[in-house]
Short mmCIF file of C-alpha atoms in Angstrom, two decimals:
data_model
loop_
_atom_site.label_atom_id
_atom_site.label_comp_id
_atom_site.label_asym_id
_atom_site.label_seq_id
_atom_site.Cartn_x
_atom_site.Cartn_y
_atom_site.Cartn_z
CA MET A 1 -24.79 10.42 -10.00
CA ILE A 2 -22.14 9.57 -7.46
CA ILE A 3 -23.42 6.01 -7.06
CA TYR A 4 -22.52 5.27 -10.69
CA GLY A 5 -18.84 5.66 -9.80
CA THR A 6 -19.11 3.50 -6.72
CA ALA A 7 -21.12 0.93 -8.70
CA LEU A 8 -18.44 0.88 -11.42
CA LEU A 9 -15.81 0.32 -8.74
CA ALA A 10 -17.94 -2.42 -7.20
CA ILE A 11 -18.41 -4.19 -10.53
CA CYS A 12 -14.66 -4.08 -11.28
CA HIS A 13 -13.95 -5.29 -7.74
CA LEU A 14 -16.38 -8.24 -7.97
CA LEU A 15 -15.24 -9.17 -11.47
CA GLY A 16 -11.57 -8.97 -10.46
CA ILE A 17 -12.05 -11.10 -7.35
CA PHE A 18 -14.13 -13.59 -9.36
CA LEU A 19 -11.47 -13.83 -12.08
CA GLY A 20 -8.82 -14.18 -9.37
CA ASP A 21 -10.74 -17.07 -7.81
CA LEU A 22 -11.28 -18.61 -11.24
CA LEU A 23 -7.58 -18.31 -12.06
CA GLY A 24 -6.75 -19.85 -8.68
CA ALA A 25 -9.07 -22.80 -9.36
CA LEU A 26 -7.61 -23.27 -12.86
CA LEU A 27 -4.07 -23.26 -11.47
CA GLY A 28 -5.12 -25.61 -8.70
CA ALA A 29 -4.05 -23.13 -6.02
CA LYS A 30 -7.47 -22.98 -4.31
CA THR A 31 -6.69 -19.34 -3.49
CA ASN A 32 -7.46 -15.99 -5.05
CA VAL A 33 -4.72 -15.32 -7.59
CA GLY A 34 -4.17 -11.59 -7.93
CA GLY A 35 -7.87 -10.71 -7.83
CA VAL A 36 -7.18 -7.23 -6.44
CA GLY A 37 -4.59 -6.55 -9.15
CA ILE A 38 -6.96 -7.76 -11.88
CA ALA A 39 -9.70 -5.51 -10.46
CA MET A 40 -7.30 -2.55 -10.57
CA ILE A 41 -6.42 -3.19 -14.21
CA LEU A 42 -10.14 -3.55 -15.05
CA LEU A 43 -10.85 -0.22 -13.36
CA ILE A 44 -8.04 1.53 -15.26
CA CYS A 45 -9.35 0.11 -18.56
CA ALA A 46 -12.98 0.95 -17.74
CA ARG A 47 -12.00 4.49 -16.90
CA LEU A 48 -10.06 4.96 -20.16
CA TRP A 49 -12.94 3.51 -22.18
CA LEU A 50 -15.62 5.61 -20.50
CA HIS A 51 -13.50 8.76 -20.65
CA ARG A 52 -13.06 8.40 -24.38
CA ARG A 53 -16.82 8.22 -24.82
CA GLY A 54 -17.48 11.12 -22.47
CA LEU A 55 -19.38 8.90 -20.06
CA MET A 56 -17.35 9.94 -17.03
CA PRO A 57 -18.75 13.14 -15.51
CA GLN A 58 -17.11 14.51 -12.37
CA GLN A 59 -19.89 13.28 -10.09
CA THR A 60 -19.25 9.73 -11.25
CA GLU A 61 -15.49 10.13 -10.74
CA MET A 62 -16.12 11.28 -7.18
CA GLY A 63 -17.89 8.02 -6.47
CA VAL A 64 -14.57 6.22 -7.03
CA ALA A 65 -12.27 8.95 -5.75
CA PHE A 66 -13.94 8.90 -2.33
CA TRP A 67 -13.02 5.26 -1.81
CA GLY A 68 -9.50 5.88 -3.09
CA ALA A 69 -9.15 8.59 -0.46
CA MET A 70 -10.47 6.17 2.20
CA TYR A 71 -7.48 3.92 1.49
CA ILE A 72 -5.28 5.17 4.34
CA PRO A 73 -8.10 5.26 6.97
CA VAL A 74 -9.11 1.71 6.04
CA VAL A 75 -5.48 0.63 6.31
CA VAL A 76 -5.35 2.22 9.79
CA ALA A 77 -8.45 0.22 10.77
CA MET A 78 -6.80 -2.87 9.30
CA ALA A 79 -3.68 -2.26 11.37
CA ALA A 80 -5.86 -1.90 14.48
CA GLN A 81 -7.15 -5.46 14.18
CA GLN A 82 -3.90 -7.33 13.67
CA ASN A 83 -2.44 -9.79 16.11
CA VAL A 84 0.33 -7.42 17.21
CA VAL A 85 0.88 -9.16 20.53
CA SER A 86 1.98 -12.33 18.75
CA ALA A 87 3.93 -10.40 16.12
CA LEU A 88 6.05 -8.68 18.76
CA ARG A 89 6.97 -12.09 20.12
CA GLY A 90 8.23 -12.88 16.60
CA GLY A 91 11.34 -10.87 17.37
CA PRO A 92 13.35 -8.58 15.12
CA VAL A 93 12.27 -10.20 11.83
CA ALA A 94 10.31 -7.12 10.74
CA LEU A 95 13.09 -4.69 11.60
CA LEU A 96 15.82 -6.70 9.92
CA ALA A 97 13.78 -7.54 6.79
CA ALA A 98 12.80 -3.88 6.35
CA PHE A 99 16.32 -2.58 6.88
CA ALA A 100 17.90 -5.05 4.46
CA THR A 101 15.21 -4.31 1.87
CA VAL A 102 15.70 -0.55 2.06
CA LEU A 103 19.45 -0.98 1.77
CA VAL A 104 19.27 -3.26 -1.28
CA CYS A 105 16.74 -0.98 -3.01
CA ALA A 106 18.71 2.18 -2.28
CA VAL A 107 21.84 0.69 -3.87
CA CYS A 108 19.76 -0.33 -6.90
CA VAL A 109 18.21 3.13 -7.30
CA SER A 110 21.62 4.71 -7.03
CA LEU A 111 23.13 2.36 -9.63
CA ILE A 112 20.29 2.82 -12.14
CA ASN A 113 20.25 6.61 -11.72
CA ARG A 114 24.02 6.81 -12.15
CA GLY A 115 23.46 5.32 -15.61
CA GLU A 116 21.28 8.26 -16.61
CA ARG A 117 22.88 10.60 -19.12
CA PRO A 118 23.35 13.96 -17.44
CA VAL A 119 20.74 16.22 -19.02
CA PRO A 120 21.41 19.97 -19.12
CA GLU A 121 19.31 21.65 -16.44
CA ALA A 122 17.31 23.80 -18.90
CA ASP A 123 16.47 20.78 -21.03
CA ALA A 124 15.19 18.82 -18.06
CA GLU A 125 13.07 21.75 -16.94
CA ALA A 126 11.56 22.04 -20.41
CA ARG A 127 10.69 18.38 -20.42
CA VAL A 128 8.95 18.69 -17.06
CA ALA A 129 6.97 21.61 -18.45
CA THR A 130 5.81 19.71 -21.54
CA GLN A 131 4.85 16.72 -19.47
CA ARG A 132 2.81 18.89 -17.14
CA ALA A 133 1.07 20.65 -20.03
CA MET B 1 -27.12 7.40 30.52
CA LEU B 2 -23.84 5.49 30.20
CA GLU B 3 -25.79 2.37 29.25
CA LEU B 4 -27.59 4.26 26.49
CA LEU B 5 -24.27 5.57 25.19
CA GLU B 6 -22.82 2.08 25.17
CA LYS B 7 -25.88 0.77 23.35
CA THR B 8 -25.54 3.49 20.70
CA ALA B 9 -21.90 2.60 20.17
CA LYS B 10 -22.52 -1.15 19.99
CA HIS B 11 -25.42 -0.86 17.56
CA ASN B 12 -23.46 1.44 15.22
CA GLY B 13 -20.14 -0.36 15.12
CA LEU B 14 -19.03 0.66 11.63
CA VAL B 15 -20.03 4.30 12.17
CA LEU B 16 -18.11 4.32 15.46
CA ALA B 17 -15.09 2.92 13.59
CA PHE B 18 -15.26 5.83 11.09
CA ALA B 19 -15.30 8.31 13.97
CA LEU B 20 -12.48 6.53 15.80
CA VAL B 21 -10.19 6.33 12.76
CA GLY B 22 -10.95 9.99 11.97
CA LEU B 23 -9.84 10.87 15.48
CA VAL B 24 -6.66 8.81 15.09
CA MET B 25 -5.94 10.62 11.80
CA ILE B 26 -6.34 14.08 13.39
CA VAL B 27 -3.99 13.16 16.22
CA SER B 28 -1.41 11.70 13.81
CA MET B 29 -1.49 14.67 11.46
CA GLN B 30 -0.87 17.00 14.41
CA LEU B 31 1.92 14.78 15.75
CA SER B 32 3.47 14.66 12.28
CA ARG B 33 3.40 18.43 11.94
CA ARG B 34 4.47 19.40 15.46
CA LEU B 35 6.85 16.64 16.54
CA THR B 36 8.51 15.63 13.27
CA PHE B 37 7.89 18.82 11.25
CA GLY B 38 6.30 16.75 8.48
CA ARG B 39 9.29 14.49 8.14
CA VAL B 40 7.34 11.40 9.14
CA HIS B 41 4.08 11.31 7.18
CA GLY B 42 0.86 11.52 9.24
CA SER B 43 -0.47 8.30 7.71
CA ALA B 44 2.56 6.38 8.95
CA ILE B 45 1.99 7.65 12.50
CA ALA B 46 -1.71 6.76 12.20
CA ILE B 47 -0.84 3.21 11.25
CA LEU B 48 1.59 3.00 14.17
CA ILE B 49 -1.21 4.17 16.48
CA GLY B 50 -3.48 1.55 14.88
CA LEU B 51 -0.93 -1.16 15.62
CA GLY B 52 -0.63 0.24 19.15
CA LEU B 53 -4.40 0.01 19.63
CA ALA B 54 -4.28 -3.54 18.27
CA TYR B 55 -1.63 -4.35 20.87
CA TRP B 56 -3.80 -2.84 23.61
CA GLY B 57 -6.83 -4.84 22.38
CA GLY B 58 -4.78 -8.02 22.28
CA ILE B 59 -3.55 -7.51 25.85
CA GLN B 60 -7.08 -6.67 27.06
CA THR B 61 -8.90 -9.61 25.48
CA GLY B 62 -6.22 -12.17 24.73
CA GLY B 63 -7.81 -12.52 21.30
CA GLN B 64 -6.28 -12.54 17.86
CA LYS B 65 -8.02 -9.58 16.23
CA GLY B 66 -6.53 -6.70 18.17
CA LEU B 67 -8.91 -3.84 18.85
CA ALA B 68 -11.75 -5.59 16.98
CA ASP B 69 -11.96 -8.15 19.81
CA VAL B 70 -13.03 -5.43 22.24
CA THR B 71 -16.85 -5.59 21.93
CA LEU B 72 -17.22 -1.85 21.83
CA PHE B 73 -14.86 -1.56 18.85
CA ALA B 74 -16.04 -4.56 16.84
CA GLY B 75 -16.87 -2.18 13.97
CA VAL B 76 -13.15 -1.67 13.36
CA GLY B 77 -13.14 -5.28 12.20
CA LEU B 78 -15.67 -4.41 9.50
CA MET B 79 -13.97 -1.20 8.41
CA GLY B 80 -10.51 -2.76 8.20
CA GLY B 81 -11.78 -6.15 7.05
CA ALA B 82 -10.90 -7.73 3.72
CA MET B 83 -13.97 -6.41 1.90
CA LEU B 84 -13.60 -2.67 2.46
CA ARG B 85 -9.81 -2.92 2.35
CA ASP B 86 -9.72 -4.45 -1.13
CA PHE B 87 -12.46 -2.05 -2.27
CA ALA B 88 -10.38 0.97 -1.26
CA ILE B 89 -7.18 -0.44 -2.77
CA VAL B 90 -8.87 -1.06 -6.12
CA ALA B 91 -10.20 2.52 -6.04
CA THR B 92 -6.65 3.94 -5.84
CA ALA B 93 -6.00 2.54 -9.34
CA PHE B 94 -8.31 5.30 -10.55
CA GLU B 95 -5.60 7.89 -9.95
CA VAL B 96 -3.13 6.20 -12.30
CA GLN B 97 -2.51 8.19 -15.49
CA VAL B 98 -1.66 5.61 -18.12
CA VAL B 99 -0.26 8.16 -20.60
CA GLU B 100 2.07 9.63 -17.96
CA ALA B 101 3.07 6.16 -16.84
CA ARG B 102 4.08 5.21 -20.38
CA LYS B 103 6.59 8.06 -20.35
CA ALA B 104 8.47 6.31 -17.56
CA GLY B 105 9.40 3.91 -20.34
CA LEU B 106 11.40 0.76 -20.03
CA VAL B 107 13.50 1.88 -17.07
CA GLY B 108 10.34 2.51 -15.03
CA ALA B 109 9.05 -0.98 -15.80
CA VAL B 110 12.42 -2.53 -14.90
CA ALA B 111 12.48 -0.57 -11.63
CA LEU B 112 8.92 -1.66 -10.91
CA ILE B 113 9.70 -5.35 -11.39
CA LEU B 114 12.99 -5.11 -9.47
CA GLY B 115 11.13 -3.20 -6.74
CA THR B 116 8.74 -6.12 -6.31
CA VAL B 117 11.11 -9.05 -6.70
CA LEU B 118 14.16 -7.77 -4.76
CA PRO B 119 12.29 -6.81 -1.54
CA PHE B 120 10.44 -10.10 -1.76
CA ILE B 121 13.68 -12.10 -1.98
CA VAL B 122 15.26 -10.13 0.88
CA GLY B 123 12.16 -10.43 3.08
CA ALA B 124 11.74 -14.13 2.32
CA SER B 125 15.43 -14.78 3.06
CA VAL B 126 15.20 -13.03 6.42
CA ALA B 127 12.06 -15.06 7.21
CA TRP B 128 13.98 -18.24 6.31
CA GLY B 129 16.89 -17.09 8.46
CA PHE B 130 14.56 -16.72 11.43
CA GLY B 131 13.33 -20.26 11.11
CA TYR B 132 10.13 -19.95 9.10
CA ARG B 133 9.98 -22.98 6.85
CA ASP B 134 6.45 -23.05 5.35
CA ALA B 135 5.82 -21.42 1.97
CA VAL B 136 2.78 -19.44 3.20
CA SER B 137 4.67 -17.67 6.02
CA ILE B 138 7.79 -17.03 3.93
CA THR B 139 5.72 -15.61 1.06
CA THR B 140 3.66 -13.38 3.36
CA ILE B 141 6.68 -11.89 5.12
CA GLY B 142 8.46 -11.47 1.76
CA ALA B 143 5.37 -9.71 0.38
CA GLY B 144 5.32 -7.47 3.48
CA ALA B 145 8.80 -6.31 2.52
CA VAL B 146 7.26 -5.18 -0.79
CA THR B 147 4.66 -2.96 0.94
CA TYR B 148 2.42 -3.15 4.00
CA ILE B 149 -0.54 -3.55 1.63
CA VAL B 150 0.90 -6.32 -0.53
CA GLY B 151 1.78 -8.30 2.61
CA PRO B 152 -1.72 -8.70 4.06
CA VAL B 153 -3.39 -8.98 0.64
CA THR B 154 -1.04 -11.83 -0.23
CA GLY B 155 -1.35 -13.36 3.23
CA ALA B 156 -5.16 -13.27 3.09
CA ALA B 157 -5.17 -14.86 -0.37
CA ILE B 158 -2.94 -17.78 0.55
CA GLY B 159 -4.32 -18.24 4.07
CA ALA B 160 -1.59 -16.96 6.39
CA SER B 161 -2.22 -16.67 10.14
CA SER B 162 -3.00 -13.30 11.70
CA GLU B 163 0.33 -13.41 13.51
CA ILE B 164 2.28 -13.71 10.25
CA MET B 165 0.11 -11.00 8.66
CA ALA B 166 0.90 -8.62 11.53
CA LEU B 167 4.60 -9.40 11.12
CA SER B 168 4.35 -8.69 7.40
CA ILE B 169 2.50 -5.39 7.98
CA ALA B 170 5.11 -4.42 10.55
CA THR B 171 7.86 -5.14 8.00
CA GLY B 172 6.18 -2.96 5.37
CA LEU B 173 5.52 -0.24 7.91
CA VAL B 174 9.12 -0.10 9.13
CA LYS B 175 10.21 0.03 5.48
CA ALA B 176 7.78 2.90 4.73
CA ILE B 177 9.02 4.90 7.71
CA MET B 178 12.66 4.28 6.75
CA VAL B 179 11.94 5.50 3.19
CA MET B 180 10.14 8.62 4.49
CA VAL B 181 12.85 9.60 6.89
CA GLY B 182 15.82 8.41 4.87
CA THR B 183 14.99 9.74 1.39
CA PRO B 184 15.83 13.41 1.96
CA MET B 185 19.03 12.38 3.72
CA ALA B 186 20.08 9.97 0.96
CA ALA B 187 18.84 12.09 -1.97
CA ARG B 188 22.38 12.85 -3.16
CA PHE B 189 23.44 9.19 -3.01
CA LEU B 190 20.23 8.17 -4.82
CA ARG B 191 20.79 10.85 -7.51
CA LEU B 192 17.24 12.08 -7.05
CA SER B 193 17.03 15.14 -9.28
CA THR B 194 15.07 14.38 -12.45
CA PRO B 195 11.55 13.05 -13.16
CA ARG B 196 13.15 9.89 -14.53
CA SER B 197 15.18 9.32 -11.38
CA ALA B 198 12.05 9.92 -9.29
CA MET B 199 10.19 7.27 -11.30
CA VAL B 200 13.04 4.79 -10.81
CA PHE B 201 12.92 5.58 -7.10
CA GLY B 202 9.11 5.21 -7.01
CA GLY B 203 9.31 1.84 -8.71
CA LEU B 204 12.04 0.44 -6.47
CA ALA B 205 10.99 1.89 -3.11
CA GLY B 206 7.35 1.14 -3.84
CA THR B 207 5.49 2.16 -0.70
CA VAL B 208 3.24 5.03 -1.82
CA SER B 209 3.15 6.86 1.50
CA GLY B 210 6.91 6.46 1.92
CA VAL B 211 7.70 7.60 -1.60
CA SER B 212 5.35 10.60 -1.67
CA ALA B 213 6.39 11.80 1.77
CA GLY B 214 10.08 11.16 1.12
CA LEU B 215 10.02 12.99 -2.22
CA ALA B 216 7.98 15.85 -0.77
CA ALA B 217 10.75 16.38 1.75
CA THR B 218 13.40 16.20 -1.00
CA ASP B 219 11.93 18.14 -3.92
CA ARG B 220 8.20 18.69 -4.27
CA LYS B 221 8.39 18.79 -8.07
CA LEU B 222 9.34 15.12 -8.09
CA VAL B 223 6.34 13.88 -6.06
CA PRO B 224 3.85 13.11 -8.88
CA TYR B 225 6.43 11.11 -10.85
CA GLY B 226 7.48 8.96 -7.93
CA ALA B 227 3.94 8.46 -6.63
CA LEU B 228 2.71 7.52 -10.10
CA VAL B 229 5.05 4.57 -10.50
CA ALA B 230 4.66 3.64 -6.84
CA THR B 231 0.90 3.33 -7.36
CA PHE B 232 1.53 0.63 -9.96
CA HIS B 233 3.85 -1.04 -7.48
CA THR B 234 1.05 -2.05 -5.11
CA GLY B 235 -1.02 -3.44 -7.99
CA LEU B 236 1.90 -5.43 -9.35
CA GLY B 237 2.73 -6.73 -5.88
CA CYS B 238 -0.90 -7.74 -5.25
CA LEU B 239 -0.88 -9.49 -8.62
CA LEU B 240 2.46 -11.30 -8.28
CA GLY B 241 2.49 -11.97 -4.51
CA PRO B 242 -0.23 -14.62 -4.20
CA SER B 243 0.53 -16.06 -7.65
CA LEU B 244 3.97 -16.22 -9.23
CA LEU B 245 6.01 -15.41 -6.10
CA PHE B 246 3.97 -17.83 -3.97
CA PHE B 247 4.37 -20.64 -6.50
CA ALA B 248 8.10 -19.94 -6.83
CA THR B 249 8.51 -20.02 -3.04
CA ARG B 250 6.47 -23.20 -2.75
CA ALA B 251 8.58 -24.84 -5.43
CA LEU B 252 11.74 -23.90 -3.51
CA VAL B 253 10.75 -24.86 0.04
CA GLY B 254 8.20 -27.55 -0.79
#
């Protein structure tokens, strides 16, 4: 049933947020410490565990996949309720921060990828094929 | 007649929000295809429209919650609120293939960590340069430079103001658009040609929509590799932002 997937997601979500709050309280931060990230890791683990035992039929998967696909629409709704008027008064912080970030990351990507041993084209293709298989 | 229509809309706020966002998505997808020939991803345009609507709502009502302050569109506040937002973000973890991710190996993990820490440092420095002095604001803007999801998640967790959250989303959004548009142009400089290089790129650039759209415009074969690592990026950012990075920032600025 599709609700099983959504229920699994809900349980991981609640547990993750709870653990995040707990961690926050333990660290004296009085905030949620990485609850969403913990929930994500729980969901990945739960999925692996259930898959191995054949307890993850496609209907159940769809109950999670639907919400994953709702990610962008929800983000659009989130954007629509931000205090943009005040943000625009903040000036060019956003533009400058984004530009500098992209520049720094691009240089890093380029440097790391230049360190890669040049692989013969055929070899690389074969590796892609095995990874896809 | 009009009164009845208004009553229907007001009593079904969340449902109206679904319809409204669906409409925004259709318009953005068409704009993406016709005006930019797919170069700017539809989701990025949709988010821009969302921010535009928020601006309109803010001007109309003088409130702090953008479009959600307009009574008719209060449901947008529920749909884009913290509960459904976190729920949807957690659900995206379902698409991560752990076995595939392991193949990225050490270099993928290094790229992932660099891709979280470097943007954060850059974003936080810019925030400092513009006169923000409290740890919460600096952390939120720094996290926004990681991605436009990590920014608000971090901001919400440590109690940032809506204004700072909007700034952090804007930062992430501008970054995502720059990655989308710039990747095909800089592909040669970035040495984007192998699955490994795509995973390094996905880890460092981070933003899922930016990476998948940028790679699609460069070489479609590379998309799954980049997107895979980029999916971890958001999780790592959400994990580190309100915790380690916040504490480090607080220790530095007091």
